[in-house]
Structures are given as structure tokens and as C-alpha cells.
Coordinates of C-alpha atoms in Angstrom, one line a residue:
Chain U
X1 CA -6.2 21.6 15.3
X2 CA -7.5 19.7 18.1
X3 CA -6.5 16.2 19.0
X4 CA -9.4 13.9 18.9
X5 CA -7.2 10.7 21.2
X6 CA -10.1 8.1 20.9
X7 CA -10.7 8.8 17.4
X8 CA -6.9 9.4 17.0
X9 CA -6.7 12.2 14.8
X10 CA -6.3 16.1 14.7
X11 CA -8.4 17.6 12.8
X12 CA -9.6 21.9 12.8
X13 CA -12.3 22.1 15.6
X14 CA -13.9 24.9 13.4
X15 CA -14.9 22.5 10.3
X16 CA -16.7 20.2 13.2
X17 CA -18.8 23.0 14.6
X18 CA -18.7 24.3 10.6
X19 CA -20.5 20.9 9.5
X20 CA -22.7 21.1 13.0
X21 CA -23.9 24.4 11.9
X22 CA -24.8 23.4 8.1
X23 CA -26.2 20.3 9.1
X24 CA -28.5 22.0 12.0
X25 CA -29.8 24.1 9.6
X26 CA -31.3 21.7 6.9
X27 CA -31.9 19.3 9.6
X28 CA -33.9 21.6 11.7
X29 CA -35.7 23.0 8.6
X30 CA -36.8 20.1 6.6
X31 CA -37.1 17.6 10.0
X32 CA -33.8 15.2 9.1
X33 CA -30.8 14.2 10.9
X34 CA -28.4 14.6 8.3
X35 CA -26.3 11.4 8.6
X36 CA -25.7 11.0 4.7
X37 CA -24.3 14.7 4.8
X38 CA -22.0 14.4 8.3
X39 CA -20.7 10.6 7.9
X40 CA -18.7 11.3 4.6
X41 CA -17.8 14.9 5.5
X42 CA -16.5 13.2 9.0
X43 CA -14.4 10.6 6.6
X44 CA -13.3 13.9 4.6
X45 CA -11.6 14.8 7.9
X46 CA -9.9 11.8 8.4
X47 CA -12.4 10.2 11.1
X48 CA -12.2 6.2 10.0
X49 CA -15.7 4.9 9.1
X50 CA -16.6 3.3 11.9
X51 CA -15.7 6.8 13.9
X52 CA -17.7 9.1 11.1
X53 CA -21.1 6.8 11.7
X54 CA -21.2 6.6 15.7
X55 CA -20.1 10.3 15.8
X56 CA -22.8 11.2 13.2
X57 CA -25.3 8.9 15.1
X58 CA -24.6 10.4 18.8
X59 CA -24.5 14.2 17.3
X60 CA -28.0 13.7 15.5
X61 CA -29.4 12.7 19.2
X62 CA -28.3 15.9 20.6
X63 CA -29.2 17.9 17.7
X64 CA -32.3 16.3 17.6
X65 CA -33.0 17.2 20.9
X66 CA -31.9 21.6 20.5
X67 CA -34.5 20.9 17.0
X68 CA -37.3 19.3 18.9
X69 CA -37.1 22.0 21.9
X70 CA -38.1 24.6 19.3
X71 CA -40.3 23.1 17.3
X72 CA -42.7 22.7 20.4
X73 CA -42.1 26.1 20.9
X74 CA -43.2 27.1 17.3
X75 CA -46.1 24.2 18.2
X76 CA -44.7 21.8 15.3
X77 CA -45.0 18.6 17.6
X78 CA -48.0 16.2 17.8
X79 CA -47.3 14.1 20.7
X80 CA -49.4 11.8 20.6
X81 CA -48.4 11.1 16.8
X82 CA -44.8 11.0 17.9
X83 CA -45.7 8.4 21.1
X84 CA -47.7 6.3 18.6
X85 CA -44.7 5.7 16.4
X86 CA -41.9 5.6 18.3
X87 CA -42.0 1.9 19.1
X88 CA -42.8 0.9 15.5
X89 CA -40.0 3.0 14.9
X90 CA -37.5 1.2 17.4
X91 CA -38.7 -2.5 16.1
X92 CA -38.0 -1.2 12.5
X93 CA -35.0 0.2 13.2
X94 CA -33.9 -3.1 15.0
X95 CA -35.2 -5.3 11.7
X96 CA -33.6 -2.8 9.3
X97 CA -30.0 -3.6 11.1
X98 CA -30.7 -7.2 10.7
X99 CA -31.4 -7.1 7.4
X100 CA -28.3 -5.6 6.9
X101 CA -26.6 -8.4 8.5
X102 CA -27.9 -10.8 6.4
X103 CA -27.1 -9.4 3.1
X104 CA -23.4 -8.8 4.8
X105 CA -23.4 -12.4 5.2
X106 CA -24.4 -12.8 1.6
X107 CA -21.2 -10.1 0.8
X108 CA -24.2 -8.1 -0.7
X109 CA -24.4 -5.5 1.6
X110 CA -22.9 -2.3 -0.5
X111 CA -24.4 -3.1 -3.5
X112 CA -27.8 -3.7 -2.4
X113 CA -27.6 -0.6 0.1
X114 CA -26.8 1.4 -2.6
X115 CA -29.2 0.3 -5.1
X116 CA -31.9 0.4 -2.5
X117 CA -31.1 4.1 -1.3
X118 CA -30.9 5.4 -5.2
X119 CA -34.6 3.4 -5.5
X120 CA -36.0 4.8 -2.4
X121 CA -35.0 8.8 -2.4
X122 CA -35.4 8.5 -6.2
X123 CA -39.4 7.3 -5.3
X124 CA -39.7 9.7 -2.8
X125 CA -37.9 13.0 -4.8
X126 CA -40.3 11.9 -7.6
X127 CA -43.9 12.0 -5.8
X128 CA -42.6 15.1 -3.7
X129 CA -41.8 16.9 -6.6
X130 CA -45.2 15.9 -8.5
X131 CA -47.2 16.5 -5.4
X132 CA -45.4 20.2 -4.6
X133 CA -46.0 21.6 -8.0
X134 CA -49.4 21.0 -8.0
X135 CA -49.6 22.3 -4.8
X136 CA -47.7 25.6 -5.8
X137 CA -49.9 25.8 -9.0
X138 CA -52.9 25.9 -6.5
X139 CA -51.6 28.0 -4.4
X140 CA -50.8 30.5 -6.9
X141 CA -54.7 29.8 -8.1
X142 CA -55.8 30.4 -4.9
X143 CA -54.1 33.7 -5.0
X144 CA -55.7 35.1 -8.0
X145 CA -58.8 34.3 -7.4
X146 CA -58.6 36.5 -4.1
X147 CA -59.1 33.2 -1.9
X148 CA -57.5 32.9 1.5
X149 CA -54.2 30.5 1.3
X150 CA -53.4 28.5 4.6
X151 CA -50.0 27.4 5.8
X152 CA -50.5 24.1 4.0
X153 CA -52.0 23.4 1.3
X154 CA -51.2 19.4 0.1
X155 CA -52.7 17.6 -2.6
X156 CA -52.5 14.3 -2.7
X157 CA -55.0 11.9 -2.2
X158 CA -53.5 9.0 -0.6
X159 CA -53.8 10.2 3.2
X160 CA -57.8 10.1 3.0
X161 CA -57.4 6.4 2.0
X162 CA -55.0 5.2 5.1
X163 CA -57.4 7.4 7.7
X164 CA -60.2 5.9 6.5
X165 CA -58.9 2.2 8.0
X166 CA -61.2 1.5 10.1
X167 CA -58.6 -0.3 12.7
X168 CA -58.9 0.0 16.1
X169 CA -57.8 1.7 18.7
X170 CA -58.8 4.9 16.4
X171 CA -56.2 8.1 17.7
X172 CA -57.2 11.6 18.0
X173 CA -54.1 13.6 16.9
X174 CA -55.1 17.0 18.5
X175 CA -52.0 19.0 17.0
X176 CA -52.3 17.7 13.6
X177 CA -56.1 17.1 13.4
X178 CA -55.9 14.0 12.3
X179 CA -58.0 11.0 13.2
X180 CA -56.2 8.0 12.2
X181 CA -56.4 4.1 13.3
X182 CA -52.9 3.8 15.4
X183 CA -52.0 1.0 13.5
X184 CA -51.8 2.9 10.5
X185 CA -48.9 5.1 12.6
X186 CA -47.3 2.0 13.9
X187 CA -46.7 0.5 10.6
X188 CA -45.6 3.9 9.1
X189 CA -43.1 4.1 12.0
X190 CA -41.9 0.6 11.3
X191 CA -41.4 0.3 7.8
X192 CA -39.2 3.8 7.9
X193 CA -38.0 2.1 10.8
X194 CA -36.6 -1.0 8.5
X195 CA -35.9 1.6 5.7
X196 CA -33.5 3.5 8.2
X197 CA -32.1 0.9 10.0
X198 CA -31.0 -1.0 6.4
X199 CA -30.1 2.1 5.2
X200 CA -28.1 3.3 8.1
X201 CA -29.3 6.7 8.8
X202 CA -31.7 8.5 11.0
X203 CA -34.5 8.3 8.0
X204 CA -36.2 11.8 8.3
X205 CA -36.2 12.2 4.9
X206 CA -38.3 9.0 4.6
X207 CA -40.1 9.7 7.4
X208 CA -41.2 13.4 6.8
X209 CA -42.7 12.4 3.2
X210 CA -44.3 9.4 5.1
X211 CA -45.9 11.4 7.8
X212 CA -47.6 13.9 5.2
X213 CA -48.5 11.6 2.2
X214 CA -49.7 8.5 4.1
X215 CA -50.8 9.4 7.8
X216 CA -52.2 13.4 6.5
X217 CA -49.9 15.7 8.9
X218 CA -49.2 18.8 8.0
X219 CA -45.4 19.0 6.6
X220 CA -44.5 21.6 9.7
X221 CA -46.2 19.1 12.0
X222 CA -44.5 16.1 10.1
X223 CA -41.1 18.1 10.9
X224 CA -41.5 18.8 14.3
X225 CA -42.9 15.0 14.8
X226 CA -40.5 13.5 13.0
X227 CA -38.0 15.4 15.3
X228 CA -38.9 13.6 18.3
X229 CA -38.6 10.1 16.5
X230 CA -35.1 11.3 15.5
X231 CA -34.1 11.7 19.5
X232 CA -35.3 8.4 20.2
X233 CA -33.7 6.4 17.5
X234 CA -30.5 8.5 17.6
X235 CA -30.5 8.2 21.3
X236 CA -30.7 4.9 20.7
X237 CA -28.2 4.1 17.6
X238 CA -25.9 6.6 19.9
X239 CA -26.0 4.1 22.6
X240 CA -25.4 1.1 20.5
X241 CA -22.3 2.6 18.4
X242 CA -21.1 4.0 22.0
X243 CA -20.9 0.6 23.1
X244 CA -19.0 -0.7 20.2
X245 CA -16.9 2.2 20.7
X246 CA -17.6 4.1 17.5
X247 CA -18.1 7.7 19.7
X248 CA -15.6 10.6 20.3
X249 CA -17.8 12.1 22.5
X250 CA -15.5 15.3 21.9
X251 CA -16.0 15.5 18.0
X252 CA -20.2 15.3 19.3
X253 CA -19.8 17.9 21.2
X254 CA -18.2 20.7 18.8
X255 CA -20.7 19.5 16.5
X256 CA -23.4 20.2 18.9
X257 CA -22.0 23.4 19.7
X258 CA -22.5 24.4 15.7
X259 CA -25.8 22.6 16.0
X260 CA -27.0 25.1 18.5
X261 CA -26.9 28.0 16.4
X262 CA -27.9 25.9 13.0
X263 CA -31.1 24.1 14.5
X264 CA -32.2 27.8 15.7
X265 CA -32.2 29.2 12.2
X266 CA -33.4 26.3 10.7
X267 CA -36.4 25.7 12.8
X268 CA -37.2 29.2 13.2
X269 CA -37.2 29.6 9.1
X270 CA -39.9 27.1 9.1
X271 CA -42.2 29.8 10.8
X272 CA -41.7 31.7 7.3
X273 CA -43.0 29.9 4.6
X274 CA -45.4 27.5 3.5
X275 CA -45.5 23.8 3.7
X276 CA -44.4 23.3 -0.1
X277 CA -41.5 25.4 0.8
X278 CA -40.2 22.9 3.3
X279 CA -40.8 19.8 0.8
X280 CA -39.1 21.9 -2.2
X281 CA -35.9 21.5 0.0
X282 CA -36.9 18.0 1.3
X283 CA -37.3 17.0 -2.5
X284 CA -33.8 18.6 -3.4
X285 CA -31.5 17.1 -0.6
X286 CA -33.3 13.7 -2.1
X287 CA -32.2 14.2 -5.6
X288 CA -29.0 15.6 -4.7
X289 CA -28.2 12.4 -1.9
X290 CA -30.0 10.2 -5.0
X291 CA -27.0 11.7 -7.2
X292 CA -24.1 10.9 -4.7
X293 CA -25.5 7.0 -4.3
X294 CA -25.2 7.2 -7.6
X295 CA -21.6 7.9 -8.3
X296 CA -21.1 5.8 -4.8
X297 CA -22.5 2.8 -6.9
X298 CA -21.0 3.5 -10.1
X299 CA -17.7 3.4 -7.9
X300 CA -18.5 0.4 -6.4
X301 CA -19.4 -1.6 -9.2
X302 CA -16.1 -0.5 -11.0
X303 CA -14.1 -2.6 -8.3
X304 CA -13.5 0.8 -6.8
X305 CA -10.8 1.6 -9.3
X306 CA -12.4 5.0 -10.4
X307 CA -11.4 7.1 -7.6
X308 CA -12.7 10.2 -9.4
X309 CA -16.3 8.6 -8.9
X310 CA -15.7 8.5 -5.3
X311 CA -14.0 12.0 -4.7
X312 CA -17.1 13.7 -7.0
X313 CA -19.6 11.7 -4.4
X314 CA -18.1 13.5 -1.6
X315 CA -17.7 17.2 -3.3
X316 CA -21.8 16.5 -4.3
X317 CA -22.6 15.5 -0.6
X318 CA -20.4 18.3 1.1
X319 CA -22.0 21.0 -2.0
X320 CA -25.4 19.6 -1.0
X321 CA -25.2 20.9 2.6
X322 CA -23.7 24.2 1.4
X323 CA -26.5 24.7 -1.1
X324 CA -29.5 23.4 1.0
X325 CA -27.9 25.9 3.9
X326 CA -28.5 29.0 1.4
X327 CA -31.8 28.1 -0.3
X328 CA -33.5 27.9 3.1
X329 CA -31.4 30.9 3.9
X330 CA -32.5 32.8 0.7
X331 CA -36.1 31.8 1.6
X332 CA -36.0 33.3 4.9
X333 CA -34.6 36.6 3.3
X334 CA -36.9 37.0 0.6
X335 CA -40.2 35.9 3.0
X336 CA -38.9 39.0 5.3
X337 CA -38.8 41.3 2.1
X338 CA -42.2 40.0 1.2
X339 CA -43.7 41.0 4.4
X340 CA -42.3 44.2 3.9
X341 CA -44.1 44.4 0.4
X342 CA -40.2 44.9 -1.0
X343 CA -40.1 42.6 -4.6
X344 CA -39.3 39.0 -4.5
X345 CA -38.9 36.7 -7.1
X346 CA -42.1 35.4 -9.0
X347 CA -42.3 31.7 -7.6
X348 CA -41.2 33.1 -4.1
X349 CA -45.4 34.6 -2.7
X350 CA -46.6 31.4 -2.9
X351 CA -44.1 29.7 -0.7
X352 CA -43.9 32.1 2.1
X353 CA -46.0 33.8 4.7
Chain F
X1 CA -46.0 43.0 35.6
X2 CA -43.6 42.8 32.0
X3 CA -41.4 43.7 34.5
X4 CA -41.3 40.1 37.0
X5 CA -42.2 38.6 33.3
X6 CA -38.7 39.8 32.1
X7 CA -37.3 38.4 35.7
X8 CA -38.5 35.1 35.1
X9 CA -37.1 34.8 31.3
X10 CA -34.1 35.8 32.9
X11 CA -33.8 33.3 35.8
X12 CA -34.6 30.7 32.9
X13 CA -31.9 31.7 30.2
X14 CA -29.1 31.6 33.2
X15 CA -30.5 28.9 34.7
X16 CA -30.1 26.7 31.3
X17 CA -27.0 28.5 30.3
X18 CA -25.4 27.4 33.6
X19 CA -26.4 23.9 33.2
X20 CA -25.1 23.7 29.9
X21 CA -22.2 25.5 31.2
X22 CA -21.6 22.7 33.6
X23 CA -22.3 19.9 31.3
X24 CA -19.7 21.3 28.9
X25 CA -16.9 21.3 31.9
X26 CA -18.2 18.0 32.9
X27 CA -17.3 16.5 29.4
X28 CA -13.6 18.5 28.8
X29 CA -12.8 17.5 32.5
X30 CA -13.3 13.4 31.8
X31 CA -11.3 14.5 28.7
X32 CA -8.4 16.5 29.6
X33 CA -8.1 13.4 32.8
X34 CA -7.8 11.1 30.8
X35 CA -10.8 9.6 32.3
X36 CA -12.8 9.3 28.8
X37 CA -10.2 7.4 27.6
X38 CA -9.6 4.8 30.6
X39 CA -13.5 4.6 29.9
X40 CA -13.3 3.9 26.5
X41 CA -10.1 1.6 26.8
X42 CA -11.1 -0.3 29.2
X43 CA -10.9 -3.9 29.1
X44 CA -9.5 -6.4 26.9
X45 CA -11.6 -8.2 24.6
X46 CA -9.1 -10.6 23.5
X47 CA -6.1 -12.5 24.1
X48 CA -3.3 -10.5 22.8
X49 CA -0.8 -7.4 23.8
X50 CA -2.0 -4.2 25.1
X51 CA -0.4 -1.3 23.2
X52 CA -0.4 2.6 22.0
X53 CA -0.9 2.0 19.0
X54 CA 0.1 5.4 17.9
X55 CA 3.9 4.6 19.0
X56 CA 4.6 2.5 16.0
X57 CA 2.2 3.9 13.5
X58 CA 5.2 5.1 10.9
X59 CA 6.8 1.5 11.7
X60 CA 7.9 -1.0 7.9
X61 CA 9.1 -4.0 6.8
X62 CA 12.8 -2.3 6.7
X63 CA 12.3 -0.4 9.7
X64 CA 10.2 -2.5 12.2
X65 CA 8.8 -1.3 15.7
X66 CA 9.9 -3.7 18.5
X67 CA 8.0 -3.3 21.1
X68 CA 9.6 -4.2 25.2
X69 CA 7.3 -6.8 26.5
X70 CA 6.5 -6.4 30.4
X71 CA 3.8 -6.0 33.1
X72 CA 4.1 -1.9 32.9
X73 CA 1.4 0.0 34.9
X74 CA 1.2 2.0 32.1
X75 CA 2.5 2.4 28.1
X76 CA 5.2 4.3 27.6
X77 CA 6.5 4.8 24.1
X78 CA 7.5 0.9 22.4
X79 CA 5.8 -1.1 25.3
X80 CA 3.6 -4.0 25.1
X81 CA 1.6 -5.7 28.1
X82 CA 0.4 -9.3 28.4
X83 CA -3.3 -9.5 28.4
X84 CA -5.9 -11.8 29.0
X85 CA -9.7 -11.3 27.6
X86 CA -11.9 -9.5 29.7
X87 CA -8.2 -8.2 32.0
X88 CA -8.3 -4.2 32.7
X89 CA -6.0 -2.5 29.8
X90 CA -3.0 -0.7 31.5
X91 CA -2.9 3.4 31.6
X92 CA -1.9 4.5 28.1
X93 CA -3.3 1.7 25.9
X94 CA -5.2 2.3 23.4
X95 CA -5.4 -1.2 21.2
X96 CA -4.5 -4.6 21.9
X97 CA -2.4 -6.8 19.1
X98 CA -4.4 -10.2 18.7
X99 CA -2.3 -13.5 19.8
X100 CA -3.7 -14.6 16.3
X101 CA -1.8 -12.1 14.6
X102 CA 1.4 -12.4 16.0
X103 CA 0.7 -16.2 15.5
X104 CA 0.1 -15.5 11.5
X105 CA 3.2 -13.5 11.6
X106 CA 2.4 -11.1 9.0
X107 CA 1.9 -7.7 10.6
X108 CA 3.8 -8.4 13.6
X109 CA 5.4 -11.2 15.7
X110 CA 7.1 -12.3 18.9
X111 CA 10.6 -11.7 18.9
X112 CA 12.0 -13.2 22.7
X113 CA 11.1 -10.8 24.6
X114 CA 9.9 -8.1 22.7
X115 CA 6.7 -7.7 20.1
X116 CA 8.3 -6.7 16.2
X117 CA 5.6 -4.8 14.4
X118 CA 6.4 -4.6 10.7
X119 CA 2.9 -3.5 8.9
X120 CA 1.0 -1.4 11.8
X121 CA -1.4 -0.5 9.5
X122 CA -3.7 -1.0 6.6
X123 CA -6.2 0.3 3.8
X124 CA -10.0 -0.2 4.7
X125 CA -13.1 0.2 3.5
X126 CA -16.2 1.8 5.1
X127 CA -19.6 3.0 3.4
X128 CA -17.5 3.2 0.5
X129 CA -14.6 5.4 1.5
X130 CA -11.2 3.8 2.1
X131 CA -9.3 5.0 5.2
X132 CA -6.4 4.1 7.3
X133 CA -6.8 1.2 9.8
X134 CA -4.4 1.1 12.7
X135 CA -4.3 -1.6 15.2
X136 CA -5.4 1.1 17.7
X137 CA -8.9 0.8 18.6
X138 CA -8.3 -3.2 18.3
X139 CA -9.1 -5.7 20.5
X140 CA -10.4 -3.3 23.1
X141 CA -14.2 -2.7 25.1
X142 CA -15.3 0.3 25.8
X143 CA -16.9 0.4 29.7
X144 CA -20.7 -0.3 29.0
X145 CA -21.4 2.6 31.7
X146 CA -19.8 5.0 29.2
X147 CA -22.2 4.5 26.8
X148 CA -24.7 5.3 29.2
X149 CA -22.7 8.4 30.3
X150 CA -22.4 9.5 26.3
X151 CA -26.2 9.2 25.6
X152 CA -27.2 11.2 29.4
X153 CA -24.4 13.4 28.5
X154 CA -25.6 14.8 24.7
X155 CA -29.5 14.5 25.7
X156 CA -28.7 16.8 28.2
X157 CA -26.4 19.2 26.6
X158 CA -29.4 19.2 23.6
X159 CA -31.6 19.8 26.5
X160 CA -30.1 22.3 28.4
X161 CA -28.8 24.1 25.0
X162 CA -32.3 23.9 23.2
X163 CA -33.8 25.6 26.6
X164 CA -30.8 28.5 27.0
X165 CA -31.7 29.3 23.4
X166 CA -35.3 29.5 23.7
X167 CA -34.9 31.9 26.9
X168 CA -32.0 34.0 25.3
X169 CA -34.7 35.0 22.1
X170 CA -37.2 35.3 24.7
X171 CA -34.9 38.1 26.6
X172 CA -33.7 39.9 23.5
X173 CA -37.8 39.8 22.4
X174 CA -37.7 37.6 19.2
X175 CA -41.7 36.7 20.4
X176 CA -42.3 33.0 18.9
X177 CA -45.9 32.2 18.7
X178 CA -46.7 29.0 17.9
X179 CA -47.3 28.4 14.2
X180 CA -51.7 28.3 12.9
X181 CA -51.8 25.4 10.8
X182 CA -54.8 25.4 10.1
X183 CA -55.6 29.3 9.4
X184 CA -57.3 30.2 6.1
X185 CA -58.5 26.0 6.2

């Protein structure tokens, strides 16, 4: 037990670099901070609320950071993608909190914040899911007919549409190959920006969807991009909870130090499979976060008498990280095993290289 | 030729693992000080009585804490110092008991020369959890220039660790080439 004196608790260090670990590999695979997963598992431990958020906040800045340094390695970043966005991203962020503010004053706040998070990730799991079978299907297709299958193979339509705006100034996105009017960046950065800041959380998983379906990036690109936004508006949400006082800055750094080894595995399993493999996962932590607002809601809008409701959102949550850890984990084995011409599963060629 | 290679991967793995190295006894240093504390309890951001709030945590109606009121350096045990908004919090403090509250006389009040504390703490909500809420942390600014530390502080331990893991795959020859995209396109 280690005795966190700002935070005033004791609580194991192990579960903190535990949760750092779990956290840095799903956040490092699929491109998202995490802060729906750590904030109630922080509360779990006894960290109050306010504690749990700025905690989560300053940790996803540093893990950001470990995630981002290998995903230029791997060549995942497009920087001038990244660049482009990050001040949409910052004014949306900043818009998203006021928001917030305003339906606090209204006493609204919960309610709608749930309602909106269920809505959103519900949206999002839906067209991922749509999107990532038919791309499987073809990929599959692709493979019988004896046809070469790249890294990513995507299939909606919608990106064509938002790069053909013919907005100046036009951006040349070397890493992505994408030609895009910046505006069409901007916008995307500020919208996830509002959608984050409302919400609360780092908004990867809106982002990473966004970057793909709208602006035409490839999901490993999208990850490693969506990275780098992640620094800057943790880095920033870090110095604004630090200022409140919402940090520990020990709790940070045992989760770091889990992070370390977490964001390694998780950005280094991207390197092993396909883009439809990374939004599989990306479309499962959506459904499975959708679930947990769920029962959060339903526990809300009981007057909070149902405490079941709330203890079952926290057991999803915590299960969530545990399960998302072991898919991508599994992925990784079974990719290896492939390569080696060993047997795999049936659905499991397709997704891996 | 692998061989000045192999020197150079190595120079970079220690030279990150030392920087995080020092980062990490940077930050338990200010800790085990008490300097990231004094940082973080800094000033007073009301009028009130500087406390630790821990002290009196277990304190009840039946029981109460009282609380010896005086200008004390620093908080020892059940001691409570006058403060002023924006005044330097004494060593020890960690939460300041609003003059409103004693006022109100519910959760604690003045007693001559001494603060009674009779409900130190309550049940809160936050992002739909309930948790405990203390008056510790109450009252209280954190140093701005802390904030600034934090942020330099895990940028550069993300830095420094993202770097020392990059060289230490490179020196145990996990090769990383950068991912084609675009192959088979």
C-alpha cells in the first residue's frame, strides 16, 4: 500500500501500474486515451472523483506521449494532419467544457452527458461495425480470387465526398496520401473537440472513426495521428485539472510506469494486422463503454437508489479493459502463428499480416 | 560498421534511461520532502481555518474533534490556524474550514478558543460514483507553477520513457520498420 497524501488515500501501487499497463495496451492499439476505463477504476480504488479525472487526464498526456514515440517509429504519424487539427482540437475542447457548464447550470448535466455518450458511441459502434464487415467480406474476396490484399482496405464512401471540398488552403498529407482542403481537418478536430470536451474524455474513440470515415486516413495512420492530438489536449486538460488541484502526480507516475510496458505492446501489435482489425477492437470498446452509460443512466434516472446498476457499470468498464487487453493480445499470437503457416481460426487471415 | 551502429544504440538507450532515471528521482524527491505537498497546499483561497484534515476524519456528533486554535508554524494533530484568502497555508495543512461553515454551524463551529468539528465528512457524487468528501482538499490553491512542473514533468517522463524503450528493442534486435500502408494498393 502506498500512501497517496494529496489524494489522501492508500491504495496497492501494483493495481495503479496494473490499470497503466491495461489501459496502455488498448490505448496504444486502437489510438485512445482510455479515460472512461481509468476514471471509474481510479474511483474503484478509493481516489474521489475529482482526483480519478485529473489523474486520468495528466496520465493520458504521458501515455500519450510513450504511444506517439512509437508510432513514428512504426511510421503511423502524419504530421501535417496532426498540426492541422490540433488547434480545432483545442477550441473544441474549450467549447465542449462550456457546454458542460451550461447544462450544469441547467442541473442537466448527468443526464444529458449520459444520454449524449450512449447516442454518440452507439452511432459510431454502429457504422464501424457496418463498415468493418464489409471490409472483411472483401478482404476475404480479395483472397480467393488470388488478388494482392493491402494493410487497409476501407469501404466507405463518405471520405471521397469531404476531400472533394474544394476549400482552400488545399493540404498535401504526405504520410496518409491524402489531399484534403484543411478546413475539412479543422472542423473534424473541432467538433471531436466539442464532443470530448462535453463528454469529458480525451475522445480517441471519436476521433479515430472521424479521421478514417470523413478525412480518408488510413486507420494505422488515424491511430498514430490521433496520438499526437491526445498529447496536446491531455497536456492541456493535465494543466487545467493540475491547477484546480485534481493531480497526484504520484498516482501519474505509477500509471506511467505500467503505461511503458502497455503502450509498447499495444502499438507494436498494430504492426500485425490489418486496419479492420484495429476498428474490430475500436467498435468493441464502443459497445462495451455504450453498455456501461447505459446502466450509468439507468442508475441515474432511478434517483440513484439501484446501487446494483452502478456496481454492474463498474465490473462492465473494469471487464472491458481486461477483455480488450486479451483480444488484441490473442491477435498478436495468432498473426505470429499465421506467419508461421501454423492454423488460426477461420475469420483470423483476413485481419492479420 | 554494425559494430559503432550497436555503440550508438547503446549510448541512446542509457542516455534516455538515465534521463528517465533522473526524472523519476526528481519526482519521489519533491514527494518524500514534502515539497509536492507545500506546492499543492499552498495558499489559502478563502477565509477560514487552516487544518489536517485527516486529524479529525473519524470525528461525530457524540464524539466531536476540537481543534486548538493558534498561529502554529505548522499542524500538529487537532490544530487549527487563522487564515486570510490568498495567506501562505502553514506546514502540515492540507484543507482549510470555511468561516461560512463554522458560521452555519452544522459540520463544525467555534467553541472560544478552539474549532469543534462534529460531521468532518460527507457523501458526494462525481460522474456518477458516490465517494467520501473530507474537508481536506477544501479551501486550498494549489501553486500555479506546480501545474507547470506536473505537465514538464509527465511530458518528459513520456518522452524520455518512449525513447529508452525504442533504443532498448533496438539493442536486443526487435528491427521495427516502419509500417507500408499503401503496399498491395
Amino acid at each position: 500500500m502506498f500512501d497517496f497524501v494529496i489524494a489522501g488515500i492508500q491504495a496497492p501501487i501494483f493495481l495503479l501500474v496494473f490499470v497503466g499497463f491495461t489501459v496502455g495496451i488498448v490505448g496504444g492499439f486502437i489510438g485512445v486515451g482510455g479515460g472512461y476505463m481509468v476514471t471509474p477504476a481510479l474511483i474503484v480504488f478509493g481516489f474521489p472523483g475529482y482526483m480519478a479525472s485529473g489523474i486520468d487526464m495528466t496520465h493520458i498526456a504521458g501515455k500519450g506521449v510513450v504511444s506517439t514515440v512509437r508510432h513514428r517509429q512504426l511510421g503511423n504519424i502524419d504530421w501535417t494532419m496532426a498540426l492541422s487539427m490540433v488547434a480545432g482540437t483545442m477550441l473544441g475542447v474549450e467549447l465542449g467544457v462550456r457546454l458542460l457548464v451550461y447544462f450544469k447550470g441547467l442541473g442537466l448535466s448527468t443526464i444529458v452527458l449520459l444520454i449524449t455518450s450512449v447516442l454518440v458511441m452507439f452511432t459510431l459502434f454502429l457504422y464501424t461495425q457496418i463498415e468493418t464487415r464489409r471490409a472483411h467480406r472483401k478482404i476475404e474476396q480479395m483472397s480467393q480470387d488470388g488478388e494482392s490484399v493491402g494493410r487497409e482496405i476501407q469501404t466507405s464512401s463518405l471520405p471521397k465526398i469531404f476531400q472533394n471540398i474544394p476549400l482552400a488552403p488545399i493540404v498535401r498529407c504526405r504520410t496518409a496520401r491524402v489531399i484534403i482542403s484543411m478546413w475539412v481537418i479543422v472542423l473534424v478536430g473541432v467538433v471531436t473537440g466539442v464532443l470530448a470536451g462535453f463528454l469529458g474524455v480525451g475522445g480517441g474513440f471519436i476521433r479515430v472513426p472521424s479521421l478514417v470515415y470523413l478525412v480518408g486516413a488510413s486507420t494505422h495512420i488515424a491511430v498514430g495521428t490521433d496520438l499526437v492530438e491526445i498529447v496536446f489536449s491531455g497536456g492541456y486538460g493535465a494543466l487545467r485539472h493540475s491547477i484546480e488541484g485534481h493531480v497526484d502526480m504520484m498516482a501519474v507516475m505509477f500509471m506511467i510506469c505500467g503505461a511503458l510496458f502497455g503502450a509498447q505492446v499495444g502499438s507494436i501489435a498494430t504492426s500485425y494486422v490489418r486496419g479492420p482489425a484495429i476498428r474490430y477492437i475500436l467498435s468493441y470498446s464502443l459497445i462495451l463503454a455504450t453498455c456501461g452509460a447505459v446502466l450509468r443512466l439507468a442508475y441515474v434516472l432511478t434517483g440513484q437508489k439501484v446501487e446494483s446498476l452502478s456496481f454492474l457499470a463498474v465490473m462492465l468498464t473494469l471487464g472491458e479493459m481486461i477483455f480488450l487487453c486479451l483480444f488484441i493480445l490473442s491477435l498478436v499470437v495468432f498473426a505470429v502463428r499465421h506467419r508461421k503457416g501454423k492454423s488460426v481460426p477461420q475469420w483470423v487471415p483476413p485481419l492479420v499480416v | 560498421m554494425a559494430e559503432s551502429s550497436k555503440g550508438r544504440m547503446a549510448f541512446r538507450f542509457v542516455f534516455w534511461a538515465a534521463l528517465s532515471a533522473v526524472l523519476f528521482t526528481v519526482i519521489l524527491r519533491s514527494h518524500y520532502s514534502g515539497q509536492m505537498a507545500s506546492w499543492y497546499y499552498h495558499t489559502a483561497a478563502v477565509d477560514g481555518y487552516a487544518v489536517h484534515a485527516d486529524e479529525f476524519v473519524n470525528a461525530t456528533k457524540e464524539a466531536p474533534a476540537l481543534l486548538q486554535v493558534g498561529k502554529f508554524e505548522r499542524i500538529e494533530g487537532l490544530q487549527a490556524v487563522p487564515v486570510k484568502k490568498g495567506d501562505r497555508l502553514p506546514a502540515n495543512a492540507n484543507g482549510v474550514i470555511l468561516s461560512d461553515v463554522l458560521k452555519a454551524g452544522k459540520r463544525a463551529s467555534l467553541q472560544g478558543e478552539a474549532v469543534k468539528v462534529t460531521v468532518p465528512w460527507e457523501i458526494k457524487t462525481a460522474k456518477g460514483f458516490k465517494y467520501k468528501d473530507t474537508f481536506k482538499h477544501k479551501g486550498i490553491e494549489t501553486w500555479p507553477w506546480a501545474a507547470v512542473w506536473n505537465v514538464f514533468m509527465v511530458i518528459g517522463l513520456g518522452i524520455a520513457l518512449g525513447f529508452m524503450a525504442e533504443g532498448f528493442t533496438d539493442i536486443i534486435g526487435i528491427k521495427l520498420e516502419k509500417i507500408r500502408h499503401f503496399e498491395g494498393h
